[in-house]
Tab-separated table of C-alpha atoms in Angstrom:
chain	number	residue	atom	x	y	z
T	1	MET	CA	27.837	12.048	-47.206
T	2	SER	CA	27.744	8.344	-46.435
T	3	LEU	CA	30.938	8.700	-44.409
T	4	SER	CA	29.426	11.445	-42.232
T	5	ILE	CA	26.277	9.353	-41.649
T	6	TYR	CA	28.463	6.380	-40.749
T	7	SER	CA	30.439	8.528	-38.291
T	8	LEU	CA	27.192	9.823	-36.786
T	9	LEU	CA	25.886	6.283	-36.299
T	10	ILE	CA	29.165	5.257	-34.680
T	11	ASN	CA	28.918	8.208	-32.280
T	12	ILE	CA	25.290	7.401	-31.418
T	13	VAL	CA	26.137	3.754	-30.756
T	14	ALA	CA	29.129	4.797	-28.650
T	15	ILE	CA	26.960	7.163	-26.584
T	16	PHE	CA	24.383	4.406	-25.983
T	17	VAL	CA	27.088	1.912	-25.020
T	18	ILE	CA	28.641	4.383	-22.568
T	19	PHE	CA	25.219	5.317	-21.168
T	20	PHE	CA	24.115	1.720	-20.585
T	21	THR	CA	27.533	0.789	-19.202
T	22	LEU	CA	27.281	3.592	-16.646
T	23	LEU	CA	23.678	2.608	-15.912
T	24	TYR	CA	24.738	-1.016	-15.438
T	25	LEU	CA	27.577	-0.031	-13.112
T	26	TYR	CA	25.231	2.186	-11.091
T	27	PHE	CA	22.582	-0.500	-10.658
T	28	THR	CA	25.114	-3.172	-9.719
T	29	ARG	CA	27.275	-1.034	-7.415
T	30	ASN	CA	25.758	-2.598	-4.262
T	31	PHE	CA	25.658	-6.200	-5.447
T	32	ASP	CA	28.638	-7.167	-3.266
T	33	PHE	CA	26.969	-5.724	-0.138
T	34	TRP	CA	25.997	-9.058	1.430
T	35	LYS	CA	29.114	-10.849	0.208
T	36	LYS	CA	31.326	-8.351	2.055
T	37	ARG	CA	29.371	-9.089	5.233
T	38	SER	CA	29.479	-12.878	4.780
T	39	VAL	CA	25.682	-13.072	4.671
T	40	PRO	CA	24.139	-15.689	2.361
T	41	TYR	CA	22.304	-14.002	-0.483
T	42	ALA	CA	20.354	-14.690	-3.656
T	43	LYS	CA	22.159	-13.839	-6.872
T	44	PRO	CA	20.602	-10.637	-8.257
T	45	LEU	CA	19.960	-9.534	-11.828
T	46	PRO	CA	21.040	-6.099	-13.105
T	47	PHE	CA	18.380	-3.366	-12.861
T	48	VAL	CA	15.753	-5.538	-11.107
T	49	GLY	CA	17.723	-7.243	-8.345
T	50	ASN	CA	15.678	-10.219	-7.103
T	51	LEU	CA	12.272	-8.727	-7.918
T	52	LYS	CA	12.088	-9.784	-11.565
T	53	GLY	CA	8.789	-11.649	-11.157
T	54	ALA	CA	7.064	-8.800	-9.325
T	55	ILE	CA	8.364	-6.146	-11.736
T	56	LEU	CA	7.300	-8.134	-14.823
T	57	GLN	CA	4.026	-8.987	-13.013
T	58	THR	CA	4.368	-12.724	-13.601
T	59	VAL	CA	3.875	-13.092	-9.828
T	60	ASP	CA	2.864	-10.664	-7.094
T	61	ILE	CA	5.378	-9.390	-4.536
T	62	GLY	CA	4.229	-11.910	-1.919
T	63	GLN	CA	4.831	-14.826	-4.289
T	64	ASN	CA	8.168	-13.340	-5.322
T	65	LEU	CA	9.335	-13.248	-1.692
T	66	LYS	CA	7.848	-16.718	-1.069
T	67	GLN	CA	10.035	-18.077	-3.867
T	68	LEU	CA	13.086	-16.555	-2.167
T	69	TYR	CA	11.981	-18.086	1.129
T	70	ASP	CA	11.489	-21.559	-0.380
T	71	GLU	CA	14.914	-21.483	-2.025
T	72	HIS	CA	16.704	-20.484	1.200
T	73	LYS	CA	14.457	-21.746	4.022
T	74	ALA	CA	17.266	-23.842	5.526
T	75	LYS	CA	19.136	-20.613	6.356
T	76	PRO	CA	18.397	-18.218	9.252
T	77	CYS	CA	18.152	-15.325	6.787
T	78	VAL	CA	18.985	-14.451	3.211
T	79	GLY	CA	20.073	-11.228	1.587
T	80	PHE	CA	18.443	-10.057	-1.620
T	81	PHE	CA	18.212	-6.892	-3.684
T	82	SER	CA	15.230	-4.640	-4.324
T	83	PHE	CA	16.277	-3.122	-7.623
T	84	ASP	CA	19.746	-1.944	-6.510
T	85	GLN	CA	19.098	-1.745	-2.764
T	86	PRO	CA	20.184	-4.500	-0.333
T	87	SER	CA	17.361	-6.075	1.678
T	88	LEU	CA	17.235	-8.919	4.191
T	89	LEU	CA	14.609	-11.659	4.388
T	90	ILE	CA	14.411	-13.050	7.927
T	91	ILE	CA	13.592	-16.771	7.969
T	92	ASP	CA	14.442	-18.093	11.436
T	93	PRO	CA	11.463	-17.658	13.855
T	94	ASP	CA	13.759	-16.741	16.751
T	95	LEU	CA	15.285	-13.901	14.732
T	96	VAL	CA	11.793	-12.718	13.802
T	97	LYS	CA	10.856	-12.714	17.494
T	98	TYR	CA	13.931	-10.687	18.428
T	99	ILE	CA	13.210	-8.077	15.757
T	100	LEU	CA	9.479	-7.757	16.412
T	101	VAL	CA	9.550	-8.026	20.218
T	102	LYS	CA	12.846	-7.752	22.081
T	103	ASP	CA	14.598	-5.330	19.730
T	104	ALA	CA	11.465	-3.682	18.320
T	105	LYS	CA	12.646	-0.241	19.477
T	106	ASN	CA	15.487	-0.479	16.962
T	107	PHE	CA	13.193	-1.352	14.052
T	108	ILE	CA	10.446	1.262	14.182
T	109	ASN	CA	10.838	2.527	10.612
T	110	ARG	CA	9.651	0.745	7.497
T	111	VAL	CA	11.366	1.037	4.136
T	112	GLN	CA	8.212	2.543	2.621
T	113	THR	CA	8.515	6.275	2.097
T	114	ALA	CA	6.074	8.108	-0.138
T	115	ASP	CA	7.038	11.468	-1.575
T	116	GLU	CA	4.831	14.171	0.005
T	117	LYS	CA	4.832	16.362	-3.097
T	118	THR	CA	3.997	13.536	-5.506
T	119	ASP	CA	1.641	11.439	-3.358
T	120	PRO	CA	0.725	13.411	-0.197
T	121	LEU	CA	-2.054	11.112	1.017
T	122	THR	CA	0.077	7.961	0.851
T	123	ALA	CA	2.920	9.870	2.546
T	124	LYS	CA	0.666	10.473	5.575
T	125	ALA	CA	-0.394	6.829	5.889
T	126	VAL	CA	0.844	5.076	9.037
T	127	PHE	CA	3.073	2.625	7.136
T	128	ALA	CA	4.971	5.523	5.501
T	129	LEU	CA	5.551	7.635	8.624
T	130	LYS	CA	8.908	7.672	10.397
T	131	ASP	CA	10.337	8.160	13.901
T	132	LYS	CA	8.421	10.684	16.052
T	133	LYS	CA	5.560	11.098	13.583
T	134	TRP	CA	5.013	7.350	13.527
T	135	ARG	CA	5.201	7.074	17.334
T	136	HIS	CA	2.692	9.902	17.767
T	137	ILE	CA	0.133	8.393	15.379
T	138	ARG	CA	0.774	4.821	16.588
T	139	LEU	CA	0.194	5.729	20.231
T	140	GLY	CA	-2.981	7.556	19.309
T	141	MET	CA	-4.349	4.755	17.134
T	142	THR	CA	-3.589	1.815	19.428
T	143	PRO	CA	-6.672	2.372	21.655
T	144	ILE	CA	-8.889	2.472	18.547
T	145	PHE	CA	-8.268	-1.210	17.861
T	146	THR	CA	-9.042	-2.572	21.316
T	147	THR	CA	-11.665	-5.304	21.683
T	148	GLY	CA	-14.112	-2.848	23.251
T	149	LYS	CA	-13.843	-0.376	20.371
T	150	MET	CA	-14.229	-3.148	17.801
T	151	LYS	CA	-17.353	-4.470	19.509
T	152	LYS	CA	-18.959	-1.033	19.331
T	153	MET	CA	-18.631	-1.133	15.546
T	154	PHE	CA	-20.113	-4.602	15.203
T	155	TYR	CA	-23.666	-3.310	14.795
T	156	LEU	CA	-22.580	-1.634	11.543
T	157	VAL	CA	-21.186	-4.913	10.195
T	158	GLU	CA	-24.347	-6.709	11.305
T	159	LYS	CA	-26.506	-4.126	9.527
T	160	CYS	CA	-24.623	-4.715	6.268
T	161	ALA	CA	-24.922	-8.493	6.720
T	162	LYS	CA	-28.705	-8.213	7.136
T	163	GLU	CA	-28.897	-6.082	3.986
T	164	LEU	CA	-26.858	-8.722	2.137
T	165	THR	CA	-29.293	-11.429	3.263
T	166	LEU	CA	-32.258	-9.314	2.173
T	167	GLN	CA	-30.846	-8.500	-1.274
T	168	VAL	CA	-29.747	-12.084	-1.965
T	169	ASP	CA	-33.196	-13.316	-0.949
T	170	LYS	CA	-34.812	-10.842	-3.373
T	171	LYS	CA	-32.431	-11.910	-6.130
T	172	ILE	CA	-33.153	-15.626	-5.907
T	173	ARG	CA	-36.909	-15.010	-5.714
T	174	THR	CA	-37.119	-12.766	-8.767
T	175	ASP	CA	-34.321	-14.061	-10.992
T	176	GLU	CA	-32.472	-17.218	-11.882
T	177	CYS	CA	-31.181	-18.986	-8.819
T	178	ARG	CA	-27.672	-18.054	-9.800
T	179	LEU	CA	-25.387	-15.620	-7.990
T	180	GLU	CA	-21.925	-14.263	-8.659
T	181	VAL	CA	-20.595	-14.851	-5.150
T	182	LYS	CA	-17.375	-12.879	-5.693
T	183	ASP	CA	-19.323	-9.811	-6.835
T	184	TRP	CA	-21.785	-9.998	-3.945
T	185	MET	CA	-18.996	-10.383	-1.385
T	186	ALA	CA	-17.135	-7.439	-2.935
T	187	ARG	CA	-20.271	-5.301	-2.664
T	188	TYR	CA	-20.837	-6.399	0.932
T	189	THR	CA	-17.208	-5.629	1.822
T	190	THR	CA	-17.503	-2.206	0.186
T	191	ASP	CA	-20.556	-1.399	2.320
T	192	VAL	CA	-18.783	-2.549	5.500
T	193	ILE	CA	-15.660	-0.494	4.746
T	194	SER	CA	-17.593	2.632	3.801
T	195	SER	CA	-19.774	2.364	6.911
T	196	CYS	CA	-17.140	1.433	9.515
T	197	ALA	CA	-14.151	3.375	8.184
T	198	PHE	CA	-15.576	6.337	6.274
T	199	GLY	CA	-18.846	6.765	8.153
T	200	ILE	CA	-21.050	6.798	5.056
T	201	GLU	CA	-23.739	4.527	3.643
T	202	SER	CA	-22.557	3.527	0.164
T	203	ASN	CA	-25.529	1.161	-0.423
T	204	THR	CA	-23.506	-0.888	-2.882
T	205	LEU	CA	-25.626	-3.971	-2.212
T	206	VAL	CA	-28.632	-2.061	-3.542
T	207	ASN	CA	-26.808	0.018	-6.154
T	208	PRO	CA	-23.711	-1.857	-7.416
T	209	ASP	CA	-22.760	0.998	-9.756
T	210	GLY	CA	-22.572	3.672	-7.061
T	211	LYS	CA	-19.885	6.349	-7.006
T	212	PHE	CA	-18.087	5.027	-3.913
T	213	ARG	CA	-17.685	1.559	-5.404
T	214	SER	CA	-16.509	3.009	-8.697
T	215	TYR	CA	-13.660	4.854	-6.968
T	216	LEU	CA	-12.870	1.899	-4.711
T	217	ARG	CA	-12.612	-0.380	-7.741
T	218	ARG	CA	-10.109	1.960	-9.344
T	219	PHE	CA	-8.185	2.135	-6.080
T	220	THR	CA	-7.915	-1.672	-5.810
T	221	THR	CA	-7.270	-2.326	-9.519
T	222	TYR	CA	-3.551	-2.603	-10.160
T	223	THR	CA	-2.238	-1.384	-13.486
T	224	THR	CA	1.370	-1.912	-14.560
T	225	LEU	CA	2.253	1.655	-13.549
T	226	LYS	CA	0.523	1.374	-10.164
T	227	SER	CA	2.269	-1.943	-9.473
T	228	PHE	CA	5.637	-0.359	-10.242
T	229	ALA	CA	4.769	2.624	-8.033
T	230	THR	CA	3.872	0.274	-5.158
T	231	LEU	CA	7.142	-1.607	-5.564
T	232	ALA	CA	9.080	1.662	-5.696
T	233	ILE	CA	7.461	2.997	-2.516
T	234	SER	CA	7.965	-0.335	-0.742
T	235	PHE	CA	11.504	-1.145	-1.822
T	236	ALA	CA	13.123	1.797	-3.631
T	237	PRO	CA	11.518	5.115	-2.585
T	238	LYS	CA	14.018	7.197	-4.542
T	239	PHE	CA	12.476	5.917	-7.782
T	240	GLN	CA	9.108	7.339	-6.757
T	241	SER	CA	10.562	10.823	-6.461
T	242	LEU	CA	12.619	10.406	-9.628
T	243	PHE	CA	9.722	9.234	-11.829
T	244	LYS	CA	6.931	11.080	-9.940
T	245	LEU	CA	5.066	7.830	-9.281
T	246	LYS	CA	1.873	7.702	-7.242
T	247	ILE	CA	-0.474	4.974	-6.057
T	248	LEU	CA	-3.578	7.164	-5.892
T	249	ASP	CA	-4.848	9.234	-8.807
T	250	ASP	CA	-5.613	12.870	-8.029
T	251	ASP	CA	-9.368	12.518	-8.551
T	252	ILE	CA	-9.513	9.526	-6.165
T	253	VAL	CA	-7.652	11.532	-3.511
T	254	THR	CA	-10.007	14.483	-4.027
T	255	PHE	CA	-13.088	12.255	-3.756
T	256	MET	CA	-11.844	10.538	-0.582
T	257	ARG	CA	-10.844	13.819	1.065
T	258	ASN	CA	-14.136	15.521	0.213
T	259	THR	CA	-16.143	12.506	1.374
T	260	VAL	CA	-14.362	12.199	4.713
T	261	TRP	CA	-14.198	15.891	5.542
T	262	SER	CA	-17.815	16.593	4.600
T	263	THR	CA	-18.793	13.745	6.941
T	264	VAL	CA	-16.555	15.137	9.702
T	265	ARG	CA	-18.056	18.619	9.409
T	266	TYR	CA	-21.609	17.248	9.413
T	267	ARG	CA	-20.947	15.180	12.547
T	268	GLU	CA	-19.334	18.089	14.360
T	269	ALA	CA	-22.227	20.398	13.457
T	270	ASN	CA	-24.922	17.878	14.454
T	271	ASN	CA	-23.178	16.030	17.324
T	272	VAL	CA	-23.445	12.686	15.520
T	273	ASP	CA	-21.870	9.718	17.315
T	274	ARG	CA	-21.772	6.380	15.431
T	275	LYS	CA	-18.981	4.726	17.450
T	276	ASP	CA	-17.164	3.922	14.204
T	277	PHE	CA	-13.557	4.327	13.074
T	278	LEU	CA	-14.141	7.889	11.874
T	279	ASP	CA	-15.490	8.896	15.292
T	280	ASN	CA	-12.336	7.513	16.885
T	281	MET	CA	-10.142	9.413	14.426
T	282	MET	CA	-12.077	12.612	15.116
T	283	GLU	CA	-11.461	12.107	18.822
T	284	LEU	CA	-7.750	11.597	18.151
T	285	ARG	CA	-7.735	14.784	16.083
T	286	LYS	CA	-9.288	16.774	18.933
T	287	LYS	CA	-6.704	15.492	21.392
T	288	GLY	CA	-3.958	16.557	19.007
T	289	GLN	CA	-5.519	20.017	18.634
T	290	ASP	CA	-4.785	19.944	14.916
T	291	SER	CA	-7.548	21.203	12.652
T	292	ASN	CA	-5.477	21.529	9.482
T	293	GLU	CA	-6.827	19.064	6.918
T	294	ASP	CA	-3.454	18.688	5.236
T	295	ASN	CA	-1.816	17.556	8.465
T	296	ILE	CA	-4.318	14.894	9.474
T	297	ALA	CA	-3.707	11.311	8.354
T	298	LEU	CA	-7.346	10.274	8.243
């Protein structure tokens, strides 16, 4: 009996050793990519590449890349690895200029690719679109961000600023002269975003526990799983499909869709014109002659 248990344990250990050996070989198969091309690179770690800090959440992705930059800033560029995928950090300003200006036509696609089945809303965001889809949306959205269009939305920002002044004044007159500045600025920002982008009055300055702010808080709060999903979409999209990762929870997507489309239908039925971002997107939608809600990246 003991012999059979011993044999079973040996087999289990052997299976695990073989499995992790194969996993190790798979995740390190590209680690000679930059060496073969004589490009200076940061030494990667198995499974995580050079994103250990971001994956373990000891630093955010920006700080992780800043560390790489600081360690190699004397070089024109440095290769690194996002999990098992080779990536290149451009350091020299002239190279950056070539990529973003002179050779921009060769660099239209971002790495980010969200899986449409797993996370359909993120997949339709501008940063995740590719090739012709990206060009079509980019050309349509460029006029929305002109100085003239931005100025037309300023009255909405000003309205929120006046409400902030009013509510702060009430607070200091009726309560201790003590304010949580971060909270008040977050509420003000929420009102500006909801008014300018979504075309609704969230009134977060008056009601800090409103539904819109509740969903926005969840959207901007990063859990370990959401952080990993963001990294996967940004640097290793295949992991998103493999593990069915998503940035937005289903109920947040449903709330945002219902909010936007109910506003769109109301404006179309009542000829409402607020000169905000949603109006501009509605105009873009009409030009595209696409009324299918699932095909519009609002």
